[in-house]
Amino acid sequence: MTQTTEAATAVEETKSPTKRRIHRAWFVAAVTFVTIIGAAAFRSLPGLLIDPLNEDFGWSRGTIGAAVSINLALYGLTAPFAAALMDRFGIRRVVAVALTVIAIGSGLTVWMTAAWQLLLGWGLLVGLGSGSMALAFAATVTNRWFTERRGLVTGILTAASASGQLIFLPMLAWIVENHSWRPAAVTVALAALAVVPFVWLLLRDHPADVGLKPYGAKEFVPKPPPARGAARRAITVLFSAARTGPFWLLAGTFAICGASTNGLIQTHFVPAAHDDHMPVTTAASLLAVIGVFDVVGTIASGWFTDRYEPRRLLAVYYALRGISLLFLPILLAPSVHPPMLFFIVFYGLDWVATVPPTVALCREQYGEDSAIVFGWVLASHQVGAALVAFLGGVARDVFGSYDMVWYTSGALCAVAALMALVIRRRPAGSVVVAA
């Protein structure tokens, strides 16, 4: 089919709403949502592994935290290359391979007997696979298939990860508590494999593949040729963006975001609550409740991002998160009480509400390269998460509690709020594009 014919088809479908009342972009977004939900199982497990692996193998929390740290760091560092690979080989191929790698890495941990095998399986393989399933995947789908409602769609797809956590976390906690950690690792592997057919059969790389305009576009957009030199392009975009101030401010704020969510709460909340004699299943259920309200908060944040100044939204989100973390040490107890529930709801609403305004700022500043730039910004998010995942475990080994980690993270969130307000607006039509 020629581009002219494709354009004509798109116009004809636009004129005939009875033939296609719902734009195909929403079906692609739905498949992406389901894919991210299925892949979220691997993000639910690390916090549940710390105590069982410590008991089974005698490994210190610092050693186990190092594996989680490698996982989180690779999750971020792989993302910009994955975004470029999607431009080269297509979304379907990259995501299908990534899910398979996750399944292999998680499955291999069942037979491990030494700490280096944990670093290899859960740290390296699952980290590389999960990096290709990172938020750059959602950003790429949004940029290609939508020109309107981008903030809302970004919020929905970001919330998919929290929905997956909601589905898998209580189940995995029950499996770990009653059947040990190995069946839980197998469950993660099977969940990743189960999503592969959905990706391969239902996901499409570009609206032009089915002769459509992106949702909200006034003109047909032909599919660009495969972008060769994916690694070179990712590096080129990084060097181009790194010459601008907004990149470092976005990377810095998002590093603190990762440190105060994935690295802190997701990795250390369950063992910290267990230190205060709270049952593991109860603590895991509280994390799942965070996932419930994360869905609401992230979708709402996407809606706000379409209507309000993203910088101010980021400042509010980080400030509120920092305040909540300062109160957490006095809320942990053997049982759940109303103030703890308030923290869980409050923190859940703010968990990844920072993503839609951060993606919007990347798009505003860097145009067509925004998905790759966001991949690098996400890398900083995961580096921050990795540092706290490791240092939090070390702090627990040294001080006997997590109090210092909570207070430090709260102070860092205050710094992130100030950094967000410093980001300068870029005039419309003026964006940084890599040479």
Short mmCIF file of C-alpha atoms in Angstrom, two decimals:
data_model
loop_
_atom_site.label_atom_id
_atom_site.label_comp_id
_atom_site.label_asym_id
_atom_site.label_seq_id
_atom_site.Cartn_x
_atom_site.Cartn_y
_atom_site.Cartn_z
CA MET A 1 0.00 0.00 0.00
CA THR A 2 1.47 3.38 -0.94
CA GLN A 3 1.60 6.35 1.39
CA THR A 4 -0.99 8.12 -0.80
CA THR A 5 -3.36 5.19 -0.50
CA GLU A 6 -2.73 4.99 3.24
CA ALA A 7 -3.49 8.67 3.61
CA ALA A 8 -6.68 8.27 1.62
CA THR A 9 -7.68 5.34 3.81
CA ALA A 10 -7.07 7.40 6.92
CA VAL A 11 -9.18 10.28 5.59
CA GLU A 12 -11.95 7.90 4.55
CA GLU A 13 -12.01 6.29 7.98
CA THR A 14 -12.13 9.73 9.57
CA LYS A 15 -15.16 10.59 7.45
CA SER A 16 -16.85 7.30 8.32
CA PRO A 17 -17.01 7.17 12.08
CA THR A 18 -19.55 4.35 11.96
CA LYS A 19 -16.84 2.07 10.55
CA ARG A 20 -14.36 2.81 13.34
CA ARG A 21 -15.90 4.52 16.31
CA ILE A 22 -12.90 3.85 18.55
CA HIS A 23 -9.50 4.81 17.19
CA ARG A 24 -7.03 1.93 16.89
CA ALA A 25 -4.62 3.87 19.11
CA TRP A 26 -6.75 3.05 22.12
CA PHE A 27 -6.53 -0.68 21.37
CA VAL A 28 -2.73 -0.38 21.08
CA ALA A 29 -2.69 1.45 24.41
CA ALA A 30 -4.82 -1.33 25.92
CA VAL A 31 -2.40 -4.03 24.71
CA THR A 32 0.50 -2.00 26.07
CA PHE A 33 -1.33 -1.69 29.39
CA VAL A 34 -1.86 -5.46 29.63
CA THR A 35 1.77 -6.08 28.63
CA ILE A 36 3.11 -3.83 31.37
CA ILE A 37 0.76 -5.43 33.90
CA GLY A 38 2.06 -8.89 33.02
CA ALA A 39 5.65 -7.74 33.20
CA ALA A 40 5.09 -6.05 36.57
CA ALA A 41 5.42 -9.35 38.40
CA PHE A 42 9.21 -9.07 38.39
CA ARG A 43 8.99 -5.65 40.07
CA SER A 44 6.87 -7.08 42.89
CA LEU A 45 9.35 -9.70 44.08
CA PRO A 46 12.65 -8.05 45.22
CA GLY A 47 11.33 -6.69 48.52
CA LEU A 48 9.92 -10.14 49.33
CA LEU A 49 13.25 -11.90 48.71
CA ILE A 50 15.44 -10.08 51.23
CA ASP A 51 14.46 -11.97 54.38
CA PRO A 52 14.04 -15.45 52.78
CA LEU A 53 17.40 -15.30 51.02
CA ASN A 54 19.03 -14.03 54.22
CA GLU A 55 17.58 -17.00 56.11
CA ASP A 56 18.25 -19.65 53.43
CA PHE A 57 21.78 -18.69 52.39
CA GLY A 58 23.00 -16.41 55.18
CA TRP A 59 23.67 -13.60 52.69
CA SER A 60 23.70 -10.12 54.21
CA ARG A 61 21.05 -7.59 53.30
CA GLY A 62 23.80 -5.56 51.65
CA THR A 63 24.66 -8.47 49.33
CA ILE A 64 21.02 -9.07 48.42
CA GLY A 65 20.55 -5.32 48.05
CA ALA A 66 23.47 -5.30 45.61
CA ALA A 67 21.59 -7.69 43.30
CA VAL A 68 18.49 -5.52 43.50
CA SER A 69 20.73 -2.50 42.89
CA ILE A 70 22.16 -4.01 39.68
CA ASN A 71 18.64 -4.86 38.57
CA LEU A 72 17.39 -1.33 39.16
CA ALA A 73 20.43 0.31 37.56
CA LEU A 74 20.20 -1.82 34.40
CA TYR A 75 16.45 -1.21 34.32
CA GLY A 76 17.28 2.43 33.79
CA LEU A 77 20.50 2.25 31.77
CA THR A 78 18.96 -0.11 29.21
CA ALA A 79 15.92 2.10 28.60
CA PRO A 80 17.42 4.70 26.21
CA PHE A 81 19.01 1.97 24.07
CA ALA A 82 15.70 0.07 24.08
CA ALA A 83 13.89 3.18 22.83
CA ALA A 84 16.41 3.47 19.99
CA LEU A 85 16.14 -0.27 19.25
CA MET A 86 12.36 0.13 18.97
CA ASP A 87 12.97 2.74 16.28
CA ARG A 88 15.27 0.28 14.50
CA PHE A 89 13.58 -3.12 14.89
CA GLY A 90 10.05 -2.26 16.02
CA ILE A 91 8.26 -2.32 19.34
CA ARG A 92 6.97 -5.89 19.06
CA ARG A 93 10.35 -7.53 18.55
CA VAL A 94 12.13 -5.63 21.30
CA VAL A 95 9.40 -6.17 23.91
CA ALA A 96 8.96 -9.87 23.06
CA VAL A 97 12.70 -10.52 23.44
CA ALA A 98 12.79 -8.50 26.68
CA LEU A 99 10.01 -10.57 28.24
CA THR A 100 11.79 -13.78 27.28
CA VAL A 101 15.03 -12.59 28.91
CA ILE A 102 13.11 -11.73 32.09
CA ALA A 103 11.63 -15.24 32.17
CA ILE A 104 15.07 -16.84 31.74
CA GLY A 105 16.70 -14.69 34.41
CA SER A 106 13.95 -15.27 36.96
CA GLY A 107 13.77 -19.00 36.20
CA LEU A 108 17.52 -19.52 36.63
CA THR A 109 17.45 -18.18 40.20
CA VAL A 110 15.59 -21.31 41.28
CA TRP A 111 18.83 -23.34 40.99
CA MET A 112 21.26 -20.78 42.43
CA THR A 113 23.56 -21.73 45.30
CA ALA A 114 25.95 -18.73 45.39
CA ALA A 115 25.49 -14.97 45.62
CA TRP A 116 27.10 -14.35 42.22
CA GLN A 117 24.29 -16.37 40.62
CA LEU A 118 21.75 -14.02 42.18
CA LEU A 119 23.71 -11.09 40.75
CA LEU A 120 23.71 -12.77 37.32
CA GLY A 121 20.10 -13.99 37.16
CA TRP A 122 18.09 -11.39 39.02
CA GLY A 123 20.61 -8.58 38.71
CA LEU A 124 21.91 -8.81 35.14
CA LEU A 125 19.35 -10.75 33.07
CA VAL A 126 16.17 -9.50 34.70
CA GLY A 127 17.67 -5.99 34.81
CA LEU A 128 18.40 -6.00 31.07
CA GLY A 129 14.99 -7.40 30.20
CA SER A 130 13.10 -5.09 32.50
CA GLY A 131 15.00 -2.09 31.12
CA SER A 132 13.55 -2.79 27.70
CA MET A 133 10.10 -2.91 29.32
CA ALA A 134 10.68 0.38 31.13
CA LEU A 135 8.62 3.53 30.87
CA ALA A 136 10.43 4.39 27.61
CA PHE A 137 8.17 1.70 26.10
CA ALA A 138 5.09 3.61 27.22
CA ALA A 139 6.61 6.90 26.04
CA THR A 140 7.35 5.44 22.59
CA VAL A 141 3.81 4.11 22.17
CA THR A 142 2.33 7.41 23.32
CA ASN A 143 4.52 9.51 21.01
CA ARG A 144 3.75 7.37 17.95
CA TRP A 145 0.04 6.74 18.38
CA PHE A 146 -1.23 9.94 20.03
CA THR A 147 -1.01 13.67 19.40
CA GLU A 148 -3.88 14.45 21.77
CA ARG A 149 -4.48 13.11 25.29
CA ARG A 150 -0.78 12.28 25.63
CA GLY A 151 -0.67 13.20 29.30
CA LEU A 152 -3.71 11.04 30.08
CA VAL A 153 -2.36 8.07 28.10
CA THR A 154 1.05 8.39 29.76
CA GLY A 155 -0.67 8.34 33.14
CA ILE A 156 -2.72 5.27 32.25
CA LEU A 157 0.26 3.31 30.94
CA THR A 158 2.38 4.33 33.92
CA ALA A 159 -0.41 3.15 36.21
CA ALA A 160 -0.27 -0.27 34.54
CA SER A 161 2.87 -1.11 36.48
CA ALA A 162 1.10 -0.32 39.73
CA SER A 163 -1.86 -2.43 38.63
CA GLY A 164 0.49 -5.33 38.03
CA GLN A 165 1.94 -4.85 41.48
CA LEU A 166 -1.60 -4.87 42.89
CA ILE A 167 -2.32 -8.18 41.14
CA PHE A 168 0.93 -9.99 41.86
CA LEU A 169 2.27 -8.69 45.17
CA PRO A 170 -0.26 -10.26 47.59
CA MET A 171 -0.12 -13.52 45.64
CA LEU A 172 3.69 -13.60 45.60
CA ALA A 173 3.81 -12.73 49.31
CA TRP A 174 1.46 -15.64 50.04
CA ILE A 175 3.60 -17.99 47.93
CA VAL A 176 6.81 -16.88 49.67
CA GLU A 177 5.21 -17.19 53.09
CA ASN A 178 3.70 -20.64 52.50
CA HIS A 179 5.83 -22.30 49.81
CA SER A 180 9.21 -20.50 49.93
CA TRP A 181 10.66 -18.05 47.41
CA ARG A 182 11.43 -20.50 44.57
CA PRO A 183 7.81 -21.04 43.44
CA ALA A 184 7.42 -17.24 43.48
CA ALA A 185 10.39 -16.88 41.10
CA VAL A 186 8.82 -19.48 38.78
CA THR A 187 5.54 -17.54 38.86
CA VAL A 188 7.36 -14.40 37.72
CA ALA A 189 8.97 -16.30 34.85
CA LEU A 190 5.66 -17.76 33.69
CA ALA A 191 3.91 -14.39 33.91
CA ALA A 192 6.52 -12.81 31.63
CA LEU A 193 6.22 -15.63 29.08
CA ALA A 194 2.42 -15.48 29.11
CA VAL A 195 2.46 -11.90 27.82
CA VAL A 196 4.65 -12.61 24.77
CA PRO A 197 1.81 -13.88 22.50
CA PHE A 198 -0.27 -10.76 23.23
CA VAL A 199 2.62 -8.54 22.22
CA TRP A 200 3.41 -10.43 19.03
CA LEU A 201 -0.15 -10.85 17.77
CA LEU A 202 -1.86 -7.63 18.84
CA LEU A 203 0.71 -4.84 19.15
CA ARG A 204 1.50 -2.66 16.12
CA ASP A 205 4.57 -0.47 15.77
CA HIS A 206 3.08 2.59 14.04
CA PRO A 207 -0.36 3.96 12.96
CA ALA A 208 0.82 3.86 9.34
CA ASP A 209 1.07 0.06 9.62
CA VAL A 210 -2.73 -0.04 9.59
CA GLY A 211 -3.28 3.04 7.41
CA LEU A 212 -4.30 5.41 10.20
CA LYS A 213 -3.37 8.83 11.47
CA PRO A 214 -2.21 9.11 15.09
CA TYR A 215 -5.07 9.87 17.44
CA GLY A 216 -5.84 13.58 17.26
CA ALA A 217 -3.56 14.23 14.26
CA LYS A 218 -4.87 16.41 11.46
CA GLU A 219 -2.63 14.85 8.83
CA PHE A 220 -1.48 11.34 7.98
CA VAL A 221 1.99 10.55 9.34
CA PRO A 222 3.99 8.09 7.21
CA LYS A 223 6.01 5.49 9.02
CA PRO A 224 9.64 6.60 9.26
CA PRO A 225 12.31 4.26 7.90
CA PRO A 226 14.12 2.07 10.45
CA ALA A 227 16.64 4.16 12.36
CA ARG A 228 20.02 2.48 11.99
CA GLY A 229 22.79 2.77 14.53
CA ALA A 230 20.52 2.50 17.58
CA ALA A 231 23.36 2.60 20.09
CA ARG A 232 25.05 5.52 18.34
CA ARG A 233 21.79 7.45 18.22
CA ALA A 234 21.14 6.87 21.92
CA ILE A 235 24.61 8.18 22.77
CA THR A 236 24.28 11.11 20.35
CA VAL A 237 20.97 12.15 21.86
CA LEU A 238 22.49 11.90 25.34
CA PHE A 239 25.42 14.18 24.48
CA SER A 240 23.10 16.65 22.78
CA ALA A 241 20.68 16.76 25.72
CA ALA A 242 23.50 16.83 28.28
CA ARG A 243 24.55 20.24 26.94
CA THR A 244 21.28 21.69 28.23
CA GLY A 245 20.38 22.64 31.78
CA PRO A 246 16.85 21.16 31.81
CA PHE A 247 18.24 17.67 31.18
CA TRP A 248 20.29 17.72 34.38
CA LEU A 249 17.42 19.13 36.40
CA LEU A 250 15.03 16.48 35.05
CA ALA A 251 17.62 13.74 35.63
CA GLY A 252 18.30 14.97 39.16
CA THR A 253 14.66 15.15 40.18
CA PHE A 254 13.93 11.76 38.67
CA ALA A 255 16.93 10.21 40.44
CA ILE A 256 15.39 11.36 43.72
CA CYS A 257 12.04 10.00 42.55
CA GLY A 258 13.59 6.56 42.05
CA ALA A 259 15.46 6.75 45.35
CA SER A 260 12.23 7.48 47.24
CA THR A 261 10.03 4.86 45.48
CA ASN A 262 11.58 1.79 43.83
CA GLY A 263 14.81 1.91 45.81
CA LEU A 264 13.26 2.78 49.15
CA ILE A 265 9.62 1.78 49.64
CA GLN A 266 9.37 -1.03 47.10
CA THR A 267 12.64 -2.66 48.21
CA HIS A 268 12.79 -1.94 51.95
CA PHE A 269 9.25 -1.30 53.18
CA VAL A 270 8.40 -4.98 53.73
CA PRO A 271 11.59 -5.85 55.68
CA ALA A 272 11.34 -2.56 57.61
CA ALA A 273 7.75 -3.31 58.61
CA HIS A 274 8.81 -6.85 59.51
CA ASP A 275 11.48 -5.36 61.81
CA ASP A 276 8.57 -3.84 63.73
CA HIS A 277 6.93 -7.30 63.90
CA MET A 278 4.37 -6.70 61.17
CA PRO A 279 3.61 -9.94 59.25
CA VAL A 280 5.16 -10.09 55.78
CA THR A 281 1.80 -10.72 54.11
CA THR A 282 0.32 -7.68 55.84
CA ALA A 283 3.20 -5.44 54.77
CA ALA A 284 2.97 -6.76 51.20
CA SER A 285 -0.77 -6.08 51.21
CA LEU A 286 -0.05 -2.47 52.22
CA LEU A 287 2.29 -2.16 49.23
CA ALA A 288 -0.50 -3.52 47.05
CA VAL A 289 -2.83 -0.84 48.42
CA ILE A 290 -0.21 1.71 47.40
CA GLY A 291 -0.59 0.19 43.93
CA VAL A 292 -4.35 0.77 44.01
CA PHE A 293 -4.04 4.46 44.77
CA ASP A 294 -1.06 4.78 42.47
CA VAL A 295 -3.39 3.95 39.57
CA VAL A 296 -5.75 6.74 40.62
CA GLY A 297 -2.95 9.23 41.29
CA THR A 298 -1.04 8.58 38.08
CA ILE A 299 -4.07 8.79 35.81
CA ALA A 300 -5.13 11.97 37.61
CA SER A 301 -1.61 13.33 37.18
CA GLY A 302 -1.84 12.68 33.44
CA TRP A 303 -5.12 14.60 33.33
CA PHE A 304 -3.56 17.47 35.32
CA THR A 305 -0.52 17.50 33.01
CA ASP A 306 -2.73 18.15 30.00
CA ARG A 307 -4.10 21.23 31.78
CA TYR A 308 -1.55 22.64 34.23
CA GLU A 309 2.11 23.65 34.35
CA PRO A 310 4.20 20.44 34.67
CA ARG A 311 6.96 22.14 36.69
CA ARG A 312 4.59 23.22 39.42
CA LEU A 313 2.99 19.78 39.50
CA LEU A 314 6.41 18.19 40.03
CA ALA A 315 7.26 20.60 42.83
CA VAL A 316 4.02 19.80 44.65
CA TYR A 317 4.42 16.04 44.19
CA TYR A 318 7.99 15.95 45.54
CA ALA A 319 7.25 18.26 48.46
CA LEU A 320 4.29 16.17 49.61
CA ARG A 321 6.26 12.94 49.22
CA GLY A 322 9.11 14.29 51.33
CA ILE A 323 6.77 15.32 54.13
CA SER A 324 5.13 11.90 54.20
CA LEU A 325 8.48 10.07 54.45
CA LEU A 326 9.49 12.11 57.51
CA PHE A 327 6.50 10.69 59.38
CA LEU A 328 6.95 7.04 58.35
CA PRO A 329 9.35 5.93 61.17
CA ILE A 330 6.78 6.74 63.84
CA LEU A 331 3.99 4.99 61.92
CA LEU A 332 5.55 1.52 61.63
CA ALA A 333 4.02 -0.89 64.15
CA PRO A 334 3.11 -4.59 64.51
CA SER A 335 -0.45 -3.91 63.32
CA VAL A 336 -2.08 -1.57 60.85
CA HIS A 337 -3.63 1.56 62.33
CA PRO A 338 -5.41 4.59 60.77
CA PRO A 339 -2.34 6.88 60.51
CA MET A 340 -0.48 4.14 58.60
CA LEU A 341 -3.44 3.70 56.26
CA PHE A 342 -3.44 7.45 55.66
CA PHE A 343 0.27 7.27 54.76
CA ILE A 344 -0.35 4.36 52.38
CA VAL A 345 -3.18 6.19 50.58
CA PHE A 346 -1.28 9.48 50.48
CA TYR A 347 1.96 7.89 49.28
CA GLY A 348 0.12 5.77 46.73
CA LEU A 349 -1.45 8.82 45.10
CA ASP A 350 2.04 10.32 44.75
CA TRP A 351 4.01 7.16 43.86
CA VAL A 352 4.68 7.73 40.15
CA ALA A 353 2.51 10.79 39.63
CA THR A 354 5.80 12.44 38.65
CA VAL A 355 6.00 10.50 35.37
CA PRO A 356 3.40 12.32 33.19
CA PRO A 357 4.78 15.84 33.89
CA THR A 358 8.36 14.57 33.44
CA VAL A 359 7.49 13.01 30.07
CA ALA A 360 5.69 16.23 29.08
CA LEU A 361 8.76 18.31 29.93
CA CYS A 362 11.00 15.96 27.92
CA ARG A 363 8.63 16.30 24.97
CA GLU A 364 8.55 20.09 25.33
CA GLN A 365 12.34 20.36 25.53
CA TYR A 366 13.52 17.67 23.07
CA GLY A 367 10.76 17.01 20.52
CA GLU A 368 11.24 13.87 18.39
CA ASP A 369 14.13 12.72 20.58
CA SER A 370 12.01 12.95 23.72
CA ALA A 371 11.47 9.18 24.12
CA ILE A 372 15.23 8.54 24.10
CA VAL A 373 15.91 11.53 26.36
CA PHE A 374 13.27 10.25 28.74
CA GLY A 375 15.05 6.90 28.61
CA TRP A 376 18.21 8.60 29.91
CA VAL A 377 16.20 10.51 32.51
CA LEU A 378 14.70 7.18 33.53
CA ALA A 379 18.24 5.81 33.79
CA SER A 380 18.96 8.44 36.44
CA HIS A 381 15.72 7.38 38.18
CA GLN A 382 16.98 3.82 38.40
CA VAL A 383 20.50 4.81 39.42
CA GLY A 384 18.96 6.69 42.33
CA ALA A 385 16.80 3.66 43.11
CA ALA A 386 19.80 1.34 42.86
CA LEU A 387 21.87 3.44 45.28
CA VAL A 388 19.15 3.47 47.91
CA ALA A 389 18.34 -0.23 47.41
CA PHE A 390 21.99 -0.99 48.23
CA LEU A 391 22.70 1.73 50.80
CA GLY A 392 19.40 1.09 52.55
CA GLY A 393 20.41 -2.52 53.13
CA VAL A 394 23.84 -1.42 54.33
CA ALA A 395 22.27 1.15 56.67
CA ARG A 396 20.03 -1.54 58.13
CA ASP A 397 23.06 -3.80 58.71
CA VAL A 398 25.07 -0.98 60.35
CA PHE A 399 22.45 0.93 62.38
CA GLY A 400 19.95 -1.85 63.02
CA SER A 401 17.03 0.20 61.61
CA TYR A 402 15.90 2.13 58.53
CA ASP A 403 15.19 5.45 60.29
CA MET A 404 18.17 7.27 58.80
CA VAL A 405 17.13 6.17 55.30
CA TRP A 406 13.58 7.52 55.71
CA TYR A 407 14.77 10.93 56.96
CA THR A 408 17.44 11.31 54.27
CA SER A 409 14.99 10.45 51.50
CA GLY A 410 12.48 12.97 52.82
CA ALA A 411 15.12 15.72 52.71
CA LEU A 412 16.10 14.75 49.16
CA CYS A 413 12.47 15.10 48.04
CA ALA A 414 12.50 18.70 49.28
CA VAL A 415 15.58 19.32 47.10
CA ALA A 416 13.78 17.77 44.10
CA ALA A 417 10.82 20.13 44.59
CA LEU A 418 13.15 23.14 44.37
CA MET A 419 14.92 21.72 41.30
CA ALA A 420 11.62 21.27 39.47
CA LEU A 421 10.76 24.95 39.92
CA VAL A 422 14.11 25.99 38.40
CA ILE A 423 13.47 24.28 35.02
CA ARG A 424 12.97 26.95 32.36
CA ARG A 425 10.21 26.80 29.79
CA ARG A 426 11.25 26.37 26.16
CA PRO A 427 9.42 28.47 23.55
CA ALA A 428 7.02 26.49 21.33
CA GLY A 429 8.75 25.17 18.23
CA SER A 430 12.24 25.47 19.74
CA VAL A 431 13.54 22.05 20.70
CA VAL A 432 16.91 20.40 20.94
CA VAL A 433 17.39 17.77 18.23
CA ALA A 434 20.43 15.52 18.03
CA ALA A 435 22.62 16.01 15.04
#
